[in-house]
Amino acid sequence: MVTTDSKTEPLPDSEMEMESDEEPDFSDPEDFVDQINDEELLADLYQKRPAEAEGLESVIICDNIPVIDTTEGTRFEKLKTVLQKLFRPFGDINSWEFPIGADGKNKGFMFIEYRDASCAMEAVRALNGHKLDKNHTFIVCPFTDFQKYESMSEDWHPPQPQPYKSHGNLSYFLLEPDCRDQFVVTFENGRKVTMYLHGFQEDSVLLERENFSDLAVMWSPRGTFLATFHEQGIQLWGGEKWDKVGKFKHYKVRFIDFSPCEQYLVTFNEGAVSKSTAPDLSEDERKPCVIVWDILTGQRRRTFQPSEEIMWPMFKWSHDDRYFARQGEDQIQIYETPSCGLLDMKSIKVTGVKSFSWCPTMNIMAYWVSENRDVPARVTLIEIPSRKELRSKNLYNVADCKMCWHKNGDYIAVKVDRYQKLKKEGNQTKYSGMSFNFEVFMIREKNIPVDSVELKDSCVTQLAWEPNGSKFAVVHGEGQHASVSFYQVKQASVVLMKRMEKKSCNRLLWSPNGQIILLAGLKNLNGTLEFLDTGNDFTSMVATEHFRCTDIEWDPTGRYVVTAVSAWAGDRSDNAYWIWSFQGKLLRKAAPTGYCAFLWRPRPRSLLTEEHLKEIKKNFKKYSQQFSLKDRASMSKVSKDIMEKRQRLMELHRAWLQQKHEKLEAQRSLRIELRGGIDTDTLDANPDELEEETLFILVKEESVPLPA
Amino acid sequence: MRPLLLQGHERAITQIKYNREGDLILTAAKDNKPNIFFSANGERLGNLIGHNGAVWCIDVNWDSTRIITGGGDGQLKLWDLETGACISTIDNTTSARTCAFSYSGRYVMYSTDNTMGKDCEIRIIDFNDPQQVAGHGLMKTSVCTSTQKGKVTAALWWNLDDGILTGHEDGSLCIWDLRNDLDKIQRVKAHRGIINDMQYNKDSTMVITASKDNSAIVFDSDTLEELKKFPTERPVNSAAISPIFNHVLLGGGQEAREVTVTSAKQGKFDARFYHLIFEEEFGRVKDHFGPINSVAFHPDGKSYASGGEDGFVRVHHFDQTYFELTFEGEDFTPLEGGNY
């Protein structure tokens, strides 16, 4: 073996010449022992040396294939063709093996060797559990599994069941006797968090934490959990003592989303995780990914590694947590829980789909497809999982659509931006002569009738359905001269109820109970606020403002509303939140330094049925009496508290005054001495010296010649 | 009632003072001519001509015969109130920031800025020494930078003629003992920002400080013990205590250069009234269209004056409702003979 040093310098020219003359002897002497062995020398090559198991990764076994007598006819050949068709799409196949028993029948399993191990893995992932027919469900596994299970250690014990750790009643906040709501306030860029219990006169602090979360905090949709963001993942808090009730390890999570019934959590970390922050993860796991978690068990249900940029939330959930869906190119992918696999193994092909949304109370999905040459745009409602089309409507000259579901799923309003002229400039399409249509689908009616109304205005800013009602409100027009229109659905047709012009408004906020709506002009409209009672001839209850207000949030019961100027909105000064009653009465102001966000704790949907609600409304007087009694009691308690505080302060002050009084008395003579013997303790020290003078000042002199 | 609008200045008002009897209002501004007005009708008695720069401070002695002013031109001027003639001028290298007559009127204290490589100094003049009045030598001087960060930004005499109470740029309060060579007796860290103004109540038992840290604090003037605090959401430029009620008046607002939006609402330039004992706000007066730089109560407590960055001085006479205002729980019976 010759050892050469690759780093030796090139030989000088003279030696090169010498080389041509005479061949030097390179062979080793007889007794030469190499100091370096092959393993050390060629470590990199040795690593790639073919091993016995080489290639096994690309072999898979498929079990549960139909058993057929191979000696009989062509049926076995047919089966082979079917199977090959199934397995071929995953990659090139090197060889097939169908073991055949002594009786001439095949043994019910087969081996497939792919050229590439990754193809084999893909095939396992896709076809494991595939139903060939009623009686044959494939079990596909990689061949290496045999090795894995063979080398399993003998003394394996099943994991001990973990003792159930109770966190108490996670819904305890609903048991508050006075139905007071909780809210959480974050300040100083989300690092400082305070939890409050809203009170009649004062908010009491439940919990105060510094460095609680790296980013912000977020409630789950029914208010059971509070999520905090950390370097290592998401932490959920809940229960009466604010225990840690869940931990989801996902480095650098930036976005999360809860399923509506709080069964699943979706997390996403934007950007790859560096090796130094997460040394325990493999290369693959450090890539940005979306993970679907089961909240109660804390287990991963499925991991997605998105190839393209995603819009958050990536998935839209159906109301009952049974499905989640995302939109792809010309298709909608619906996944089923708890398996998190594609519903019926295939996505819904919809050419040109622009967006979709779930009905908030039923498993109905609405989507719209854009215009394509002569094919008009189309809004479609389908039922899941049957994929039955319930209703669709063709629309012409459509620039854009926005779908807006009623909270109870009674209606869906589709705002259609329609154009008169269309101009193509390169990749950009320019629309002109815009008008707007609202197509309202009445889901609960037979055959789902559709009515539409037209609105001619420069732009439509927002459409909002009245919760628990049949009205919707629309802001249209620009800036200070916007108008607000109210429409109502009456007997399968949409009628305009009221149009209010010149409202400085860019946001509509219905009370969660309906009837009351808050028209707000946020940010550049300087925070004008108007409380309207739509149940009472649209009377304006209060018109006021919270200067430069950036956020507004109704409490889940519709009793209070909070307006706020957040530091996150870029306004560094005047960060504050104000709490109003639903009638527009300002109850309280708070201005914690660096205030960022205010979040009411959400409540689950009421369990009361329609009849119950009616019953309560009927006996309203009886209940209201009880409540006003309670209010009065708490009111007098508060005023009593204030009086007590004042009395205490007064006592202190009086004692202090007494002490000062003594000192002043003692200094009296000194004071008189210092001011030359005059007692100036009273204002008019020498009233005798005061004289009152009355002065007459001649203001104007005029000479008028007398007539001769 | 409509306020009296005193238009005697061309630039921002820096300090307002009533004389002891309350018939005169003395105003200093960033223009170089301090004014004297009649408080009853707002008529101008006259102005004091002689300064060559902004006038930072003004004070009058107890019998209303002399006025002192200190200015950005480094001059401390002594004036005869009756004639408006300048009696004496004392030149300093840096601005005279604060000035005050002692209780007896025998002494004058003033302080200078710590600019141009000079230290902030507290200086005392004795009127009994004509040499000192003429500007030849001082009675006492104390340099306060060696132990104290930040110049003096507000100053009062302490315990009649015994010492000086100073408020500093770094938010601290100090008492300097005149009987003991201007040694520092006490130092309290009162605020987190510059102390813009200090005023005694009528009998000088408490002092109220106004600070850029958005609050005003009432201290026991003997012990510097914090008695009451009035937090707001804007810098407080000036604060005063009513001579007849337990009321506190705060004036301030966002500094003009920090108001990014051209709206008076953003700056919050209201004069605000608080209850001294309960620390509760009970009233606001919207008036100036810039920050309020100085407020002062009339010694009879029936009116007050405010001077703003907008250059106006406004004199407000309280309505009858103000005098009828009562707070539940407040027993407003002044101590016998307590009307100092």
Short mmCIF file of N, CA and C in Angstrom, two decimals, chain A residues 192-318:
data_model
loop_
_atom_site.label_atom_id
_atom_site.label_comp_id
_atom_site.label_asym_id
_atom_site.label_seq_id
_atom_site.Cartn_x
_atom_site.Cartn_y
_atom_site.Cartn_z
N LYS A 192 -46.18 41.16 30.24
CA LYS A 192 -46.86 41.26 31.53
C LYS A 192 -48.34 40.99 31.30
N VAL A 193 -48.89 40.15 32.14
CA VAL A 193 -50.28 39.74 31.95
C VAL A 193 -51.01 39.83 33.27
N THR A 194 -52.18 40.41 33.25
CA THR A 194 -53.01 40.43 34.45
C THR A 194 -54.40 39.91 34.11
N MET A 195 -54.88 39.03 34.99
CA MET A 195 -56.20 38.45 34.82
C MET A 195 -57.14 39.16 35.78
N TYR A 196 -58.28 39.58 35.31
CA TYR A 196 -59.22 40.28 36.18
C TYR A 196 -60.56 39.57 36.20
N LEU A 197 -61.29 39.81 37.26
CA LEU A 197 -62.70 39.45 37.31
C LEU A 197 -63.44 40.76 37.23
N HIS A 198 -64.26 40.88 36.19
CA HIS A 198 -64.96 42.13 36.00
C HIS A 198 -65.95 42.33 37.15
N GLY A 199 -65.98 43.52 37.67
CA GLY A 199 -66.87 43.77 38.80
C GLY A 199 -67.79 44.92 38.54
N PHE A 200 -68.77 45.04 39.37
CA PHE A 200 -69.78 46.07 39.18
C PHE A 200 -69.15 47.46 39.24
N GLN A 201 -68.29 47.66 40.22
CA GLN A 201 -67.65 48.96 40.35
C GLN A 201 -66.15 48.87 40.12
N GLU A 202 -65.60 47.73 40.49
CA GLU A 202 -64.16 47.60 40.41
C GLU A 202 -63.81 46.22 39.88
N ASP A 203 -62.71 46.12 39.17
CA ASP A 203 -62.27 44.82 38.69
C ASP A 203 -61.28 44.25 39.69
N SER A 204 -61.52 43.01 40.10
CA SER A 204 -60.59 42.44 41.06
C SER A 204 -59.56 41.58 40.33
N VAL A 205 -58.34 41.65 40.79
CA VAL A 205 -57.24 40.94 40.14
C VAL A 205 -57.27 39.48 40.54
N LEU A 206 -57.23 38.58 39.56
CA LEU A 206 -57.18 37.15 39.86
C LEU A 206 -55.75 36.64 39.82
N LEU A 207 -54.98 37.18 38.91
CA LEU A 207 -53.65 36.64 38.69
C LEU A 207 -52.79 37.71 38.03
N GLU A 208 -51.56 37.80 38.47
CA GLU A 208 -50.66 38.77 37.88
C GLU A 208 -49.35 38.07 37.57
N ARG A 209 -48.90 38.12 36.35
CA ARG A 209 -47.67 37.43 35.99
C ARG A 209 -46.79 38.31 35.12
N GLU A 210 -45.50 38.21 35.40
CA GLU A 210 -44.54 38.85 34.51
C GLU A 210 -43.88 37.77 33.68
N ASN A 211 -43.46 38.12 32.48
CA ASN A 211 -42.85 37.16 31.57
C ASN A 211 -43.69 35.89 31.44
N PHE A 212 -44.97 36.09 31.33
CA PHE A 212 -45.90 34.98 31.25
C PHE A 212 -45.82 34.33 29.87
N SER A 213 -45.63 35.14 28.87
CA SER A 213 -45.64 34.63 27.51
C SER A 213 -44.64 35.43 26.68
N ASP A 214 -44.08 34.79 25.66
CA ASP A 214 -43.12 35.49 24.81
C ASP A 214 -43.82 36.42 23.82
N LEU A 215 -44.99 36.04 23.40
CA LEU A 215 -45.65 36.80 22.35
C LEU A 215 -46.91 37.49 22.84
N ALA A 216 -47.85 36.68 23.22
CA ALA A 216 -49.16 37.19 23.61
C ALA A 216 -49.87 36.06 24.34
N VAL A 217 -51.09 36.28 24.69
CA VAL A 217 -51.87 35.19 25.24
C VAL A 217 -53.12 35.05 24.38
N MET A 218 -53.74 33.88 24.45
CA MET A 218 -54.90 33.66 23.60
C MET A 218 -55.86 32.73 24.32
N TRP A 219 -57.14 33.05 24.30
CA TRP A 219 -58.15 32.17 24.89
C TRP A 219 -58.54 31.10 23.87
N SER A 220 -58.92 29.95 24.36
CA SER A 220 -59.53 28.96 23.48
C SER A 220 -60.97 29.42 23.21
N PRO A 221 -61.60 28.91 22.13
CA PRO A 221 -62.89 29.50 21.72
C PRO A 221 -64.00 29.40 22.76
N ARG A 222 -63.92 28.45 23.66
CA ARG A 222 -64.97 28.38 24.67
C ARG A 222 -64.47 28.87 26.03
N GLY A 223 -63.27 29.39 26.04
CA GLY A 223 -62.78 30.01 27.26
C GLY A 223 -62.20 29.06 28.28
N THR A 224 -62.06 27.76 27.93
CA THR A 224 -61.54 26.81 28.90
C THR A 224 -60.05 27.01 29.15
N PHE A 225 -59.31 27.27 28.09
CA PHE A 225 -57.87 27.36 28.21
C PHE A 225 -57.35 28.75 27.85
N LEU A 226 -56.23 29.06 28.44
CA LEU A 226 -55.50 30.25 28.03
C LEU A 226 -54.16 29.77 27.51
N ALA A 227 -53.83 30.15 26.29
CA ALA A 227 -52.57 29.68 25.70
C ALA A 227 -51.50 30.75 25.82
N THR A 228 -50.29 30.32 26.18
CA THR A 228 -49.16 31.24 26.19
C THR A 228 -48.09 30.69 25.25
N PHE A 229 -47.32 31.59 24.66
CA PHE A 229 -46.30 31.23 23.68
C PHE A 229 -44.94 31.24 24.33
N HIS A 230 -44.17 30.21 24.07
CA HIS A 230 -42.82 30.14 24.61
C HIS A 230 -41.86 29.64 23.56
N GLU A 231 -40.59 29.82 23.82
CA GLU A 231 -39.54 29.38 22.91
C GLU A 231 -39.73 27.90 22.53
N GLN A 232 -40.12 27.10 23.52
CA GLN A 232 -40.20 25.66 23.27
C GLN A 232 -41.56 25.19 22.82
N GLY A 233 -42.55 26.04 22.88
CA GLY A 233 -43.86 25.60 22.44
C GLY A 233 -44.98 26.36 23.11
N ILE A 234 -46.11 25.69 23.17
CA ILE A 234 -47.33 26.31 23.68
C ILE A 234 -47.67 25.70 25.03
N GLN A 235 -48.11 26.55 25.93
CA GLN A 235 -48.54 26.08 27.23
C GLN A 235 -50.00 26.48 27.39
N LEU A 236 -50.81 25.53 27.87
CA LEU A 236 -52.21 25.87 28.14
C LEU A 236 -52.43 25.94 29.64
N TRP A 237 -53.20 26.93 30.07
CA TRP A 237 -53.50 27.13 31.48
C TRP A 237 -55.00 27.07 31.66
N GLY A 238 -55.40 26.62 32.83
CA GLY A 238 -56.83 26.59 33.07
C GLY A 238 -57.14 26.18 34.49
N GLY A 239 -58.40 26.08 34.79
CA GLY A 239 -58.81 25.70 36.13
C GLY A 239 -58.77 26.87 37.08
N GLU A 240 -59.26 26.61 38.27
CA GLU A 240 -59.42 27.68 39.23
C GLU A 240 -58.10 28.25 39.70
N LYS A 241 -57.08 27.37 39.75
CA LYS A 241 -55.78 27.82 40.27
C LYS A 241 -54.81 28.17 39.16
N TRP A 242 -55.30 28.24 37.94
CA TRP A 242 -54.46 28.54 36.79
C TRP A 242 -53.29 27.56 36.70
N ASP A 243 -53.61 26.27 36.68
CA ASP A 243 -52.59 25.23 36.53
C ASP A 243 -52.19 25.13 35.07
N LYS A 244 -51.02 24.49 34.89
CA LYS A 244 -50.63 24.14 33.53
C LYS A 244 -51.43 22.90 33.16
N VAL A 245 -52.28 23.00 32.18
CA VAL A 245 -53.10 21.85 31.84
C VAL A 245 -52.69 21.22 30.51
N GLY A 246 -51.75 21.79 29.85
CA GLY A 246 -51.32 21.17 28.60
C GLY A 246 -50.03 21.79 28.13
N LYS A 247 -49.23 20.97 27.46
CA LYS A 247 -47.93 21.46 27.00
C LYS A 247 -47.70 20.87 25.63
N PHE A 248 -47.40 21.70 24.66
CA PHE A 248 -47.24 21.23 23.29
C PHE A 248 -45.90 21.70 22.78
N LYS A 249 -44.99 20.75 22.68
CA LYS A 249 -43.61 21.10 22.37
C LYS A 249 -43.46 21.32 20.87
N HIS A 250 -43.32 22.54 20.51
CA HIS A 250 -43.14 22.89 19.11
C HIS A 250 -42.32 24.16 19.11
N TYR A 251 -41.07 24.04 18.77
CA TYR A 251 -40.16 25.17 18.92
C TYR A 251 -40.60 26.39 18.12
N LYS A 252 -40.47 27.53 18.73
CA LYS A 252 -40.70 28.82 18.06
C LYS A 252 -42.06 28.92 17.39
N VAL A 253 -43.06 28.48 18.08
CA VAL A 253 -44.40 28.57 17.50
C VAL A 253 -44.80 30.02 17.40
N ARG A 254 -45.32 30.40 16.25
CA ARG A 254 -45.77 31.77 16.06
C ARG A 254 -47.28 31.86 15.89
N PHE A 255 -47.88 30.80 15.36
CA PHE A 255 -49.31 30.84 15.10
C PHE A 255 -49.98 29.61 15.70
N ILE A 256 -51.11 29.85 16.33
CA ILE A 256 -51.88 28.71 16.79
C ILE A 256 -53.36 28.91 16.46
N ASP A 257 -54.07 27.81 16.47
CA ASP A 257 -55.49 27.87 16.16
C ASP A 257 -56.17 26.73 16.92
N PHE A 258 -57.25 27.05 17.59
CA PHE A 258 -58.00 26.01 18.29
C PHE A 258 -59.14 25.53 17.41
N SER A 259 -59.51 24.27 17.56
CA SER A 259 -60.73 23.81 16.90
C SER A 259 -61.92 24.33 17.72
N PRO A 260 -63.09 24.47 17.09
CA PRO A 260 -64.20 25.14 17.79
C PRO A 260 -64.63 24.44 19.09
N CYS A 261 -64.49 23.12 19.16
CA CYS A 261 -64.90 22.42 20.38
C CYS A 261 -63.73 22.18 21.33
N GLU A 262 -62.63 22.81 21.05
CA GLU A 262 -61.44 22.74 21.91
C GLU A 262 -60.85 21.34 22.02
N GLN A 263 -61.06 20.51 20.98
CA GLN A 263 -60.46 19.18 21.04
C GLN A 263 -59.06 19.18 20.43
N TYR A 264 -58.85 20.06 19.47
CA TYR A 264 -57.58 20.05 18.76
C TYR A 264 -56.94 21.43 18.76
N LEU A 265 -55.64 21.38 18.66
CA LEU A 265 -54.87 22.61 18.59
C LEU A 265 -53.96 22.50 17.38
N VAL A 266 -53.91 23.53 16.57
CA VAL A 266 -53.02 23.53 15.41
C VAL A 266 -51.93 24.55 15.67
N THR A 267 -50.68 24.13 15.53
CA THR A 267 -49.58 25.07 15.77
C THR A 267 -48.70 25.14 14.54
N PHE A 268 -48.06 26.27 14.38
CA PHE A 268 -47.21 26.47 13.21
C PHE A 268 -46.03 27.34 13.59
N ASN A 269 -44.83 26.88 13.28
CA ASN A 269 -43.67 27.74 13.50
C ASN A 269 -43.14 28.20 12.16
N GLU A 270 -43.08 29.50 12.01
CA GLU A 270 -42.63 30.05 10.76
C GLU A 270 -41.11 30.05 10.79
N GLY A 271 -40.49 29.52 9.79
CA GLY A 271 -39.03 29.52 9.74
C GLY A 271 -38.46 28.31 10.45
N ALA A 272 -37.32 27.86 9.95
CA ALA A 272 -36.72 26.65 10.50
C ALA A 272 -36.14 26.92 11.89
N VAL A 273 -36.04 25.86 12.68
CA VAL A 273 -35.47 25.96 14.02
C VAL A 273 -33.99 25.62 13.90
N SER A 274 -33.14 26.44 14.47
CA SER A 274 -31.71 26.17 14.36
C SER A 274 -31.34 25.01 15.27
N LYS A 275 -30.20 24.39 14.95
CA LYS A 275 -29.81 23.19 15.69
C LYS A 275 -29.48 23.52 17.15
N SER A 276 -28.98 24.74 17.36
CA SER A 276 -28.58 25.09 18.72
C SER A 276 -29.79 25.22 19.65
N THR A 277 -30.91 25.71 19.13
CA THR A 277 -32.08 25.85 20.01
C THR A 277 -32.76 24.52 20.27
N ALA A 278 -32.68 23.61 19.32
CA ALA A 278 -33.38 22.34 19.51
C ALA A 278 -32.48 21.18 19.12
N PRO A 279 -31.50 20.85 19.96
CA PRO A 279 -30.57 19.78 19.60
C PRO A 279 -31.22 18.40 19.58
N ASP A 280 -32.39 18.28 20.22
CA ASP A 280 -33.02 16.96 20.30
C ASP A 280 -33.81 16.60 19.05
N LEU A 281 -33.92 17.53 18.10
CA LEU A 281 -34.73 17.25 16.94
C LEU A 281 -33.85 16.85 15.76
N SER A 282 -34.41 16.04 14.89
CA SER A 282 -33.68 15.66 13.69
C SER A 282 -33.82 16.77 12.66
N GLU A 283 -33.02 16.66 11.62
CA GLU A 283 -33.02 17.67 10.56
C GLU A 283 -34.42 17.92 10.04
N ASP A 284 -35.14 16.82 9.84
CA ASP A 284 -36.47 16.88 9.26
C ASP A 284 -37.45 17.60 10.19
N GLU A 285 -37.30 17.32 11.47
CA GLU A 285 -38.25 17.88 12.44
C GLU A 285 -38.03 19.36 12.68
N ARG A 286 -36.86 19.84 12.29
CA ARG A 286 -36.58 21.25 12.53
C ARG A 286 -37.13 22.15 11.45
N LYS A 287 -37.58 21.56 10.35
CA LYS A 287 -38.18 22.37 9.30
C LYS A 287 -39.48 22.96 9.80
N PRO A 288 -39.89 24.09 9.24
CA PRO A 288 -41.17 24.64 9.69
C PRO A 288 -42.30 23.67 9.40
N CYS A 289 -43.17 23.47 10.34
CA CYS A 289 -44.25 22.54 10.11
C CYS A 289 -45.51 22.95 10.87
N VAL A 290 -46.59 22.39 10.42
CA VAL A 290 -47.89 22.61 11.06
C VAL A 290 -48.24 21.32 11.76
N ILE A 291 -48.56 21.40 13.05
CA ILE A 291 -48.88 20.19 13.80
C ILE A 291 -50.31 20.28 14.34
N VAL A 292 -51.03 19.18 14.17
CA VAL A 292 -52.36 19.11 14.77
C VAL A 292 -52.24 18.26 16.03
N TRP A 293 -52.63 18.84 17.16
CA TRP A 293 -52.49 18.16 18.45
C TRP A 293 -53.85 17.80 19.00
N ASP A 294 -53.87 16.74 19.77
CA ASP A 294 -55.06 16.43 20.56
C ASP A 294 -54.86 17.13 21.90
N ILE A 295 -55.75 18.02 22.26
CA ILE A 295 -55.50 18.84 23.44
C ILE A 295 -55.51 18.01 24.72
N LEU A 296 -56.47 17.09 24.83
CA LEU A 296 -56.58 16.36 26.10
C LEU A 296 -55.41 15.42 26.34
N THR A 297 -54.97 14.70 25.30
CA THR A 297 -53.87 13.76 25.50
C THR A 297 -52.52 14.41 25.29
N GLY A 298 -52.48 15.51 24.57
CA GLY A 298 -51.21 16.17 24.30
C GLY A 298 -50.43 15.50 23.19
N GLN A 299 -51.09 14.60 22.44
CA GLN A 299 -50.38 13.88 21.39
C GLN A 299 -50.51 14.57 20.04
N ARG A 300 -49.48 14.33 19.23
CA ARG A 300 -49.53 14.83 17.86
C ARG A 300 -50.49 13.97 17.07
N ARG A 301 -51.36 14.60 16.34
CA ARG A 301 -52.24 13.83 15.48
C ARG A 301 -51.65 13.75 14.07
N ARG A 302 -51.17 14.85 13.61
CA ARG A 302 -50.59 14.83 12.28
C ARG A 302 -49.67 16.02 12.11
N THR A 303 -48.64 15.82 11.34
CA THR A 303 -47.72 16.91 11.04
C THR A 303 -47.77 17.19 9.54
N PHE A 304 -47.88 18.44 9.20
CA PHE A 304 -47.86 18.83 7.80
C PHE A 304 -46.61 19.68 7.59
N GLN A 305 -45.93 19.43 6.48
CA GLN A 305 -44.82 20.33 6.16
C GLN A 305 -45.18 21.08 4.92
N PRO A 306 -45.67 22.29 5.11
CA PRO A 306 -46.20 23.01 3.94
C PRO A 306 -45.07 23.37 2.99
N SER A 307 -45.33 23.14 1.71
CA SER A 307 -44.29 23.44 0.72
C SER A 307 -44.36 24.91 0.33
N GLU A 308 -45.57 25.43 0.21
CA GLU A 308 -45.70 26.83 -0.22
C GLU A 308 -46.02 27.70 1.00
N GLU A 309 -46.03 28.97 0.77
CA GLU A 309 -46.37 29.89 1.84
C GLU A 309 -47.83 29.68 2.23
N ILE A 310 -48.10 29.79 3.51
CA ILE A 310 -49.48 29.52 3.90
C ILE A 310 -50.12 30.75 4.52
N MET A 311 -51.42 30.79 4.40
CA MET A 311 -52.21 31.84 5.03
C MET A 311 -52.71 31.26 6.34
N TRP A 312 -52.55 32.01 7.41
CA TRP A 312 -53.03 31.50 8.68
C TRP A 312 -54.43 32.05 8.95
N PRO A 313 -55.39 31.28 9.47
CA PRO A 313 -55.24 29.88 9.80
C PRO A 313 -55.20 29.01 8.56
N MET A 314 -54.36 28.01 8.59
CA MET A 314 -54.19 27.14 7.44
C MET A 314 -55.43 26.28 7.23
N PHE A 315 -56.03 25.87 8.34
CA PHE A 315 -57.20 25.01 8.24
C PHE A 315 -58.44 25.75 8.74
N LYS A 316 -59.56 25.43 8.11
CA LYS A 316 -60.82 25.91 8.66
C LYS A 316 -61.54 24.70 9.24
N TRP A 317 -62.02 24.84 10.45
CA TRP A 317 -62.65 23.72 11.14
C TRP A 317 -64.15 23.74 10.97
N SER A 318 -64.75 22.55 10.88
CA SER A 318 -66.20 22.50 10.92
C SER A 318 -66.63 22.71 12.36
#
